[in-house]
PDB file of C-alpha atoms in Angstrom:
ATOM      1  CA  MET A 288    -140.251   4.270  61.984  1.00 46.00           C
ATOM      2  CA  ARG A 289    -140.386   0.471  61.847  1.00 47.00           C
ATOM      3  CA  ARG A 290    -136.569   0.323  61.558  1.00 47.00           C
ATOM      4  CA  LEU A 291    -136.175   2.460  64.677  1.00 42.00           C
ATOM      5  CA  THR A 292    -138.551   0.198  66.645  1.00 42.00           C
ATOM      6  CA  THR A 293    -136.694  -2.926  65.457  1.00 41.00           C
ATOM      7  CA  ALA A 294    -133.322  -1.413  66.386  1.00 42.00           C
ATOM      8  CA  ALA A 295    -134.615  -0.455  69.843  1.00 41.00           C
ATOM      9  CA  THR A 296    -135.967  -3.984  70.386  1.00 40.00           C
ATOM     10  CA  VAL A 297    -132.615  -5.502  69.414  1.00 38.00           C
ATOM     11  CA  LEU A 298    -130.772  -3.210  71.850  1.00 36.00           C
ATOM     12  CA  VAL A 299    -133.131  -4.051  74.717  1.00 37.00           C
ATOM     13  CA  LEU A 300    -132.762  -7.798  74.029  1.00 36.00           C
ATOM     14  CA  ALA A 301    -128.973  -7.525  73.803  1.00 37.00           C
ATOM     15  CA  ALA A 302    -128.835  -5.623  77.083  1.00 37.00           C
ATOM     16  CA  GLY A 303    -131.054  -8.235  78.731  1.00 37.00           C
ATOM     17  CA  ILE A 304    -128.821 -11.066  77.489  1.00 32.00           C
ATOM     18  CA  GLY A 305    -125.765  -9.212  78.769  1.00 35.00           C
ATOM     19  CA  LEU A 306    -127.311  -8.828  82.230  1.00 31.00           C
ATOM     20  CA  THR A 307    -128.398 -12.449  82.299  1.00 32.00           C
ATOM     21  CA  GLY A 308    -124.902 -13.548  81.234  1.00 32.00           C
ATOM     22  CA  THR A 309    -123.291 -11.484  83.977  1.00 28.00           C
ATOM     23  CA  ALA A 310    -125.650 -12.792  86.643  1.00 30.00           C
ATOM     24  CA  GLY A 311    -125.085 -16.343  85.410  1.00 31.00           C
ATOM     25  CA  MET A 312    -121.332 -15.893  85.674  1.00 28.00           C
ATOM     26  CA  ALA A 313    -121.629 -14.564  89.220  1.00 28.00           C
ATOM     27  CA  ASN A 314    -123.663 -17.607  90.204  1.00 28.00           C
ATOM     28  CA  ALA A 315    -121.176 -19.953  88.506  1.00 31.00           C
ATOM     29  CA  ALA A 316    -118.170 -18.474  90.280  1.00 33.00           C
ATOM     30  CA  PRO A 317    -116.594 -20.779  92.870  1.00 37.00           C
ATOM     31  CA  ALA A 318    -117.381 -19.994  96.502  1.00 41.00           C
ATOM     32  CA  GLY A 319    -115.153 -17.232  97.800  1.00 42.00           C
ATOM     33  CA  THR A 320    -114.484 -15.729  94.364  1.00 40.00           C
ATOM     34  CA  THR A 321    -116.026 -12.857  92.496  1.00 45.00           C
ATOM     35  CA  ALA A 322    -117.445 -13.035  89.003  1.00 45.00           C
ATOM     36  CA  GLY A 323    -114.486 -11.045  87.659  1.00 46.00           C
ATOM     37  CA  ALA A 324    -111.805 -13.191  89.266  1.00 62.00           C
ATOM     38  CA  ALA A 325    -109.652 -15.051  86.768  1.00 84.00           C
ATOM     39  CA  CYS A 326    -107.723 -17.787  88.501  1.00 90.00           C
ATOM     40  CA  PRO A 327    -104.303 -18.664  87.062  1.00 77.00           C
ATOM     41  CA  THR A 328    -103.932 -21.928  85.218  1.00 73.00           C
ATOM     42  CA  GLY A 329    -101.035 -23.854  83.812  1.00 87.00           C
ATOM     43  CA  TRP A 330     -99.000 -24.331  86.996  1.00 95.00           C
ATOM     44  CA  GLY A 331     -99.041 -28.107  86.711  1.00 96.00           C
ATOM     45  CA  SER A 332     -98.527 -30.671  89.448  1.00 97.00           C
ATOM     46  CA  ALA A 333     -95.035 -31.902  88.517  1.00 97.00           C
ATOM     47  CA  ASP A 334     -92.125 -31.560  90.958  1.00 98.00           C
ATOM     48  CA  LYS A 335     -90.490 -28.142  91.162  1.00 97.00           C
ATOM     49  CA  SER A 336     -86.986 -27.460  92.465  1.00 96.00           C
ATOM     50  CA  SER A 337     -84.055 -25.081  92.591  1.00 94.00           C
ATOM     51  CA  GLU A 338     -80.499 -26.331  92.811  1.00 88.00           C
ATOM     52  CA  GLY A 339     -79.392 -23.272  94.795  1.00 82.00           C
ATOM     53  CA  HIS A 340     -76.912 -23.984  97.548  1.00 76.00           C
ATOM     54  CA  GLU A 341     -77.449 -20.969  99.781  1.00 77.00           C
ATOM     55  CA  TYR A 342     -78.674 -21.843 103.255  1.00 77.00           C
ATOM     56  CA  ARG A 343     -80.805 -19.596 105.422  1.00 88.00           C
ATOM     57  CA  VAL A 344     -82.258 -20.137 108.866  1.00 93.00           C
ATOM     58  CA  LEU A 345     -85.993 -20.880 109.012  1.00 96.00           C
ATOM     59  CA  LYS A 346     -87.771 -18.297 111.178  1.00 96.00           C
ATOM     60  CA  ASN A 347     -91.461 -19.087 110.625  1.00 98.00           C
ATOM     61  CA  ILE A 348     -93.976 -20.987 108.508  1.00 98.00           C
ATOM     62  CA  ARG A 349     -97.407 -19.483 107.914  1.00 98.00           C
ATOM     63  CA  THR A 350    -100.353 -20.034 105.608  1.00 98.00           C
ATOM     64  CA  GLY A 351    -103.057 -17.978 103.929  1.00 97.00           C
ATOM     65  CA  SER A 352    -106.197 -18.666 101.954  1.00 96.00           C
ATOM     66  CA  HIS A 353    -106.760 -16.619  98.800  1.00 95.00           C
ATOM     67  CA  GLU A 354    -109.440 -16.411  96.119  1.00 95.00           C
ATOM     68  CA  CYS A 355    -107.822 -18.918  93.780  1.00 96.00           C
ATOM     69  CA  TYR A 356    -105.326 -20.814  95.945  1.00 97.00           C
ATOM     70  CA  ASP A 357    -104.060 -21.626  99.419  1.00 98.00           C
ATOM     71  CA  ARG A 358    -100.532 -20.460 100.263  1.00 98.00           C
ATOM     72  CA  ILE A 359     -97.753 -21.628 102.569  1.00 98.00           C
ATOM     73  CA  VAL A 360     -94.872 -19.221 103.233  1.00 98.00           C
ATOM     74  CA  PHE A 361     -91.460 -20.082 104.676  1.00 97.00           C
ATOM     75  CA  ASP A 362     -89.945 -16.964 106.306  1.00 96.00           C
ATOM     76  CA  LEU A 363     -86.160 -17.170 106.136  1.00 92.00           C
ATOM     77  CA  GLY A 364     -85.087 -14.005 107.906  1.00 80.00           C
ATOM     78  CA  SER A 365     -82.779 -12.786 105.116  1.00 78.00           C
ATOM     79  CA  ALA A 366     -82.871 -12.636 101.322  1.00 70.00           C
ATOM     80  CA  ALA A 367     -82.278 -15.977  99.688  1.00 60.00           C
ATOM     81  CA  SER A 368     -81.577 -15.481  95.995  1.00 72.00           C
ATOM     82  CA  GLY A 369     -79.826 -18.841  95.622  1.00 79.00           C
ATOM     83  CA  LEU A 370     -81.976 -20.888  97.972  1.00 88.00           C
ATOM     84  CA  GLY A 371     -82.377 -24.587  97.207  1.00 92.00           C
ATOM     85  CA  TYR A 372     -85.741 -26.323  97.487  1.00 95.00           C
ATOM     86  CA  ARG A 373     -87.702 -29.354  96.256  1.00 97.00           C
ATOM     87  CA  VAL A 374     -91.495 -29.451  96.214  1.00 98.00           C
ATOM     88  CA  GLY A 375     -93.603 -32.339  94.935  1.00 98.00           C
ATOM     89  CA  TYR A 376     -96.370 -34.804  95.593  1.00 98.00           C
ATOM     90  CA  VAL A 377     -95.556 -38.048  97.428  1.00 98.00           C
ATOM     91  CA  ASN A 378     -97.644 -41.132  98.210  1.00 98.00           C
ATOM     92  CA  GLU A 379     -96.467 -41.249 101.842  1.00 98.00           C
ATOM     93  CA  PHE A 380     -94.629 -38.809 104.087  1.00 98.00           C
ATOM     94  CA  HIS A 381     -91.509 -40.286 105.694  1.00 98.00           C
ATOM     95  CA  GLN A 382     -89.454 -38.342 108.229  1.00 97.00           C
ATOM     96  CA  ASP A 383     -85.904 -37.546 107.137  1.00 93.00           C
ATOM     97  CA  GLY A 384     -83.270 -39.258 109.230  1.00 90.00           C
ATOM     98  CA  SER A 385     -85.498 -41.919 110.811  1.00 93.00           C
ATOM     99  CA  GLY A 386     -87.614 -42.903 107.812  1.00 95.00           C
ATOM    100  CA  ASP A 387     -90.673 -43.104 110.099  1.00 97.00           C
ATOM    101  CA  LEU A 388     -94.049 -42.819 108.359  1.00 98.00           C
ATOM    102  CA  ILE A 389     -95.952 -39.660 109.376  1.00 98.00           C
ATOM    103  CA  PRO A 390     -99.703 -39.734 108.661  1.00 98.00           C
ATOM    104  CA  VAL A 391    -101.027 -36.677 106.782  1.00 98.00           C
ATOM    105  CA  LYS A 392    -104.745 -36.002 106.201  1.00 98.00           C
ATOM    106  CA  GLY A 393    -106.028 -35.183 102.718  1.00 98.00           C
ATOM    107  CA  GLY A 394    -106.393 -36.652  99.261  1.00 98.00           C
ATOM    108  CA  ALA A 395    -102.749 -35.900  98.360  1.00 98.00           C
ATOM    109  CA  ILE A 396     -99.517 -34.980 100.162  1.00 98.00           C
ATOM    110  CA  LEU A 397     -97.297 -32.129  98.990  1.00 98.00           C
ATOM    111  CA  GLN A 398     -93.785 -32.481 100.435  1.00 98.00           C
ATOM    112  CA  VAL A 399     -91.587 -29.388 100.758  1.00 98.00           C
ATOM    113  CA  TYR A 400     -87.834 -29.407 101.359  1.00 97.00           C
ATOM    114  CA  VAL A 401     -86.143 -26.042 101.861  1.00 95.00           C
ATOM    115  CA  ASN A 402     -82.415 -25.463 102.436  1.00 93.00           C
ATOM    116  CA  ALA A 403     -83.102 -23.692 105.715  1.00 93.00           C
ATOM    117  CA  PRO A 404     -82.668 -25.533 109.019  1.00 94.00           C
ATOM    118  CA  SER A 405     -84.945 -24.697 111.940  1.00 96.00           C
ATOM    119  CA  TYR A 406     -81.929 -24.029 114.142  1.00 94.00           C
ATOM    120  CA  ASP A 407     -78.840 -21.806 114.123  1.00 91.00           C
ATOM    121  CA  ALA A 408     -75.949 -24.086 113.160  1.00 86.00           C
ATOM    122  CA  SER A 409     -73.394 -21.981 115.071  1.00 88.00           C
ATOM    123  CA  THR A 410     -75.274 -21.985 118.388  1.00 92.00           C
ATOM    124  CA  GLY A 411     -77.616 -24.972 118.106  1.00 89.00           C
ATOM    125  CA  GLN A 412     -80.518 -22.733 119.195  1.00 94.00           C
ATOM    126  CA  ARG A 413     -83.928 -23.406 117.627  1.00 95.00           C
ATOM    127  CA  THR A 414     -85.116 -20.665 115.291  1.00 96.00           C
ATOM    128  CA  TYR A 415     -88.476 -22.320 114.494  1.00 97.00           C
ATOM    129  CA  PRO A 416     -90.424 -24.393 117.052  1.00 97.00           C
ATOM    130  CA  GLY A 417     -91.572 -27.196 114.701  1.00 97.00           C
ATOM    131  CA  ARG A 418     -91.520 -30.713 116.158  1.00 97.00           C
ATOM    132  CA  GLY A 419     -91.299 -33.932 114.159  1.00 96.00           C
ATOM    133  CA  ARG A 420     -94.627 -35.646 113.400  1.00 97.00           C
ATOM    134  CA  GLN A 421     -96.603 -32.631 114.739  1.00 98.00           C
ATOM    135  CA  PRO A 422     -98.794 -30.031 112.979  1.00 98.00           C
ATOM    136  CA  LEU A 423     -97.022 -26.759 112.178  1.00 98.00           C
ATOM    137  CA  PRO A 424     -97.146 -24.458 115.235  1.00 98.00           C
ATOM    138  CA  GLY A 425     -99.565 -21.550 114.897  1.00 96.00           C
ATOM    139  CA  VAL A 426    -101.116 -22.792 111.640  1.00 97.00           C
ATOM    140  CA  ASP A 427    -104.930 -23.072 111.711  1.00 97.00           C
ATOM    141  CA  LEU A 428    -106.451 -24.396 108.468  1.00 98.00           C
ATOM    142  CA  THR A 429    -110.087 -23.873 109.475  1.00 96.00           C
ATOM    143  CA  GLY A 430    -112.014 -22.608 106.443  1.00 96.00           C
ATOM    144  CA  TYR A 431    -109.330 -23.421 103.878  1.00 98.00           C
ATOM    145  CA  ARG A 432    -110.570 -24.865 100.575  1.00 97.00           C
ATOM    146  CA  THR A 433    -107.450 -26.809  99.579  1.00 98.00           C
ATOM    147  CA  PHE A 434    -105.156 -27.283 102.595  1.00 98.00           C
ATOM    148  CA  GLN A 435    -106.358 -29.942 105.040  1.00 98.00           C
ATOM    149  CA  ASP A 436    -103.311 -30.713 107.203  1.00 98.00           C
ATOM    150  CA  THR A 437     -99.685 -29.772 107.861  1.00 98.00           C
ATOM    151  CA  LYS A 438     -96.924 -31.803 109.472  1.00 98.00           C
ATOM    152  CA  PHE A 439     -93.367 -30.958 110.390  1.00 98.00           C
ATOM    153  CA  GLY A 440     -91.062 -33.739 109.247  1.00 98.00           C
ATOM    154  CA  ALA A 441     -87.566 -32.824 110.350  1.00 96.00           C
ATOM    155  CA  SER A 442     -84.754 -30.348 110.145  1.00 95.00           C
ATOM    156  CA  PHE A 443     -81.917 -32.621 109.094  1.00 90.00           C
ATOM    157  CA  GLU A 444     -78.540 -31.925 107.478  1.00 88.00           C
ATOM    158  CA  GLY A 445     -79.340 -28.297 106.675  1.00 89.00           C
ATOM    159  CA  GLN A 446     -82.826 -28.890 105.249  1.00 93.00           C
ATOM    160  CA  THR A 447     -86.292 -28.554 106.696  1.00 97.00           C
ATOM    161  CA  GLN A 448     -88.969 -31.001 105.584  1.00 98.00           C
ATOM    162  CA  VAL A 449     -92.702 -30.239 105.769  1.00 98.00           C
ATOM    163  CA  ALA A 450     -95.842 -31.946 104.452  1.00 98.00           C
ATOM    164  CA  VAL A 451     -99.052 -30.248 103.397  1.00 98.00           C
ATOM    165  CA  GLY A 452    -102.155 -32.421 103.126  1.00 98.00           C
ATOM    166  CA  VAL A 453    -104.273 -31.122 100.262  1.00 98.00           C
ATOM    167  CA  ARG A 454    -107.767 -31.993  99.062  1.00 97.00           C
ATOM    168  CA  ALA A 455    -106.452 -33.564  95.837  1.00 97.00           C
ATOM    169  CA  ARG A 456    -103.386 -33.536  93.589  1.00 97.00           C
ATOM    170  CA  LEU A 457    -103.808 -29.959  92.380  1.00 97.00           C
ATOM    171  CA  PRO A 458    -101.555 -27.580  90.415  1.00 97.00           C
ATOM    172  CA  PHE A 459     -99.021 -25.573  92.397  1.00 98.00           C
ATOM    173  CA  LYS A 460     -96.276 -23.006  91.908  1.00 97.00           C
ATOM    174  CA  VAL A 461     -93.171 -22.164  93.915  1.00 97.00           C
ATOM    175  CA  GLU A 462     -91.320 -18.861  93.978  1.00 95.00           C
ATOM    176  CA  GLN A 463     -88.736 -17.031  96.014  1.00 91.00           C
ATOM    177  CA  VAL A 464     -89.784 -13.547  97.057  1.00 91.00           C
ATOM    178  CA  GLY A 465     -87.033 -11.740  98.957  1.00 89.00           C
ATOM    179  CA  ASP A 466     -86.585 -13.582 102.256  1.00 90.00           C
ATOM    180  CA  LYS A 467     -89.505 -15.960 101.641  1.00 94.00           C
ATOM    181  CA  LEU A 468     -90.202 -19.208  99.821  1.00 95.00           C
ATOM    182  CA  VAL A 469     -93.837 -19.167  98.691  1.00 97.00           C
ATOM    183  CA  VAL A 470     -95.841 -22.234  97.612  1.00 98.00           C
ATOM    184  CA  ASP A 471     -99.331 -21.678  96.171  1.00 98.00           C
ATOM    185  CA  VAL A 472    -101.704 -24.617  95.582  1.00 98.00           C
ATOM    186  CA  ALA A 473    -104.691 -23.882  93.324  1.00 97.00           C
ATOM    187  CA  HIS A 474    -108.232 -24.630  94.495  1.00 96.00           C
ATOM    188  CA  SER A 475    -108.976 -26.370  91.184  1.00 93.00           C
ATOM    189  CA  TRP A 476    -107.559 -27.250  87.797  1.00 89.00           C
TER     190      TRP A 476
END
């Protein structure tokens, strides 16, 4: 009988520790995440690029805030399997063509070049309403954990240049998904 009582005590204690551990994890989870959320790691903060030489026309730029990262998406209007891009941190954001310094708020500046002009080269018509030195049209970063600012640099010689002001130099990843270039910046290391 004593063995049965000891075994029952051990089970009750183990269950109590398990509940305490789960509650502790929920309290330790970053704001906006759930206890079960596992944020990706290992993206790194080094420059990322693709040497693709396909050009697409930029249609839109939009952002989203997710559990583990903030995202900026470049909508290109058609699939871009060989799209060229360069994404990396810079100390200052200088406008292509003029070289003018464009102030960007945040602890670090992520510069994005995408081989997609904001105009139709055959007609000269604008396909995206971004203006040099200005925030990205339609992008509201209220409530974002990582993104603090956006600025349109230029659309020059077939490339569009954009800056994203982030809280700090954080890991990021870049991927092409159909007709989109997607840049995710993690909330933390």
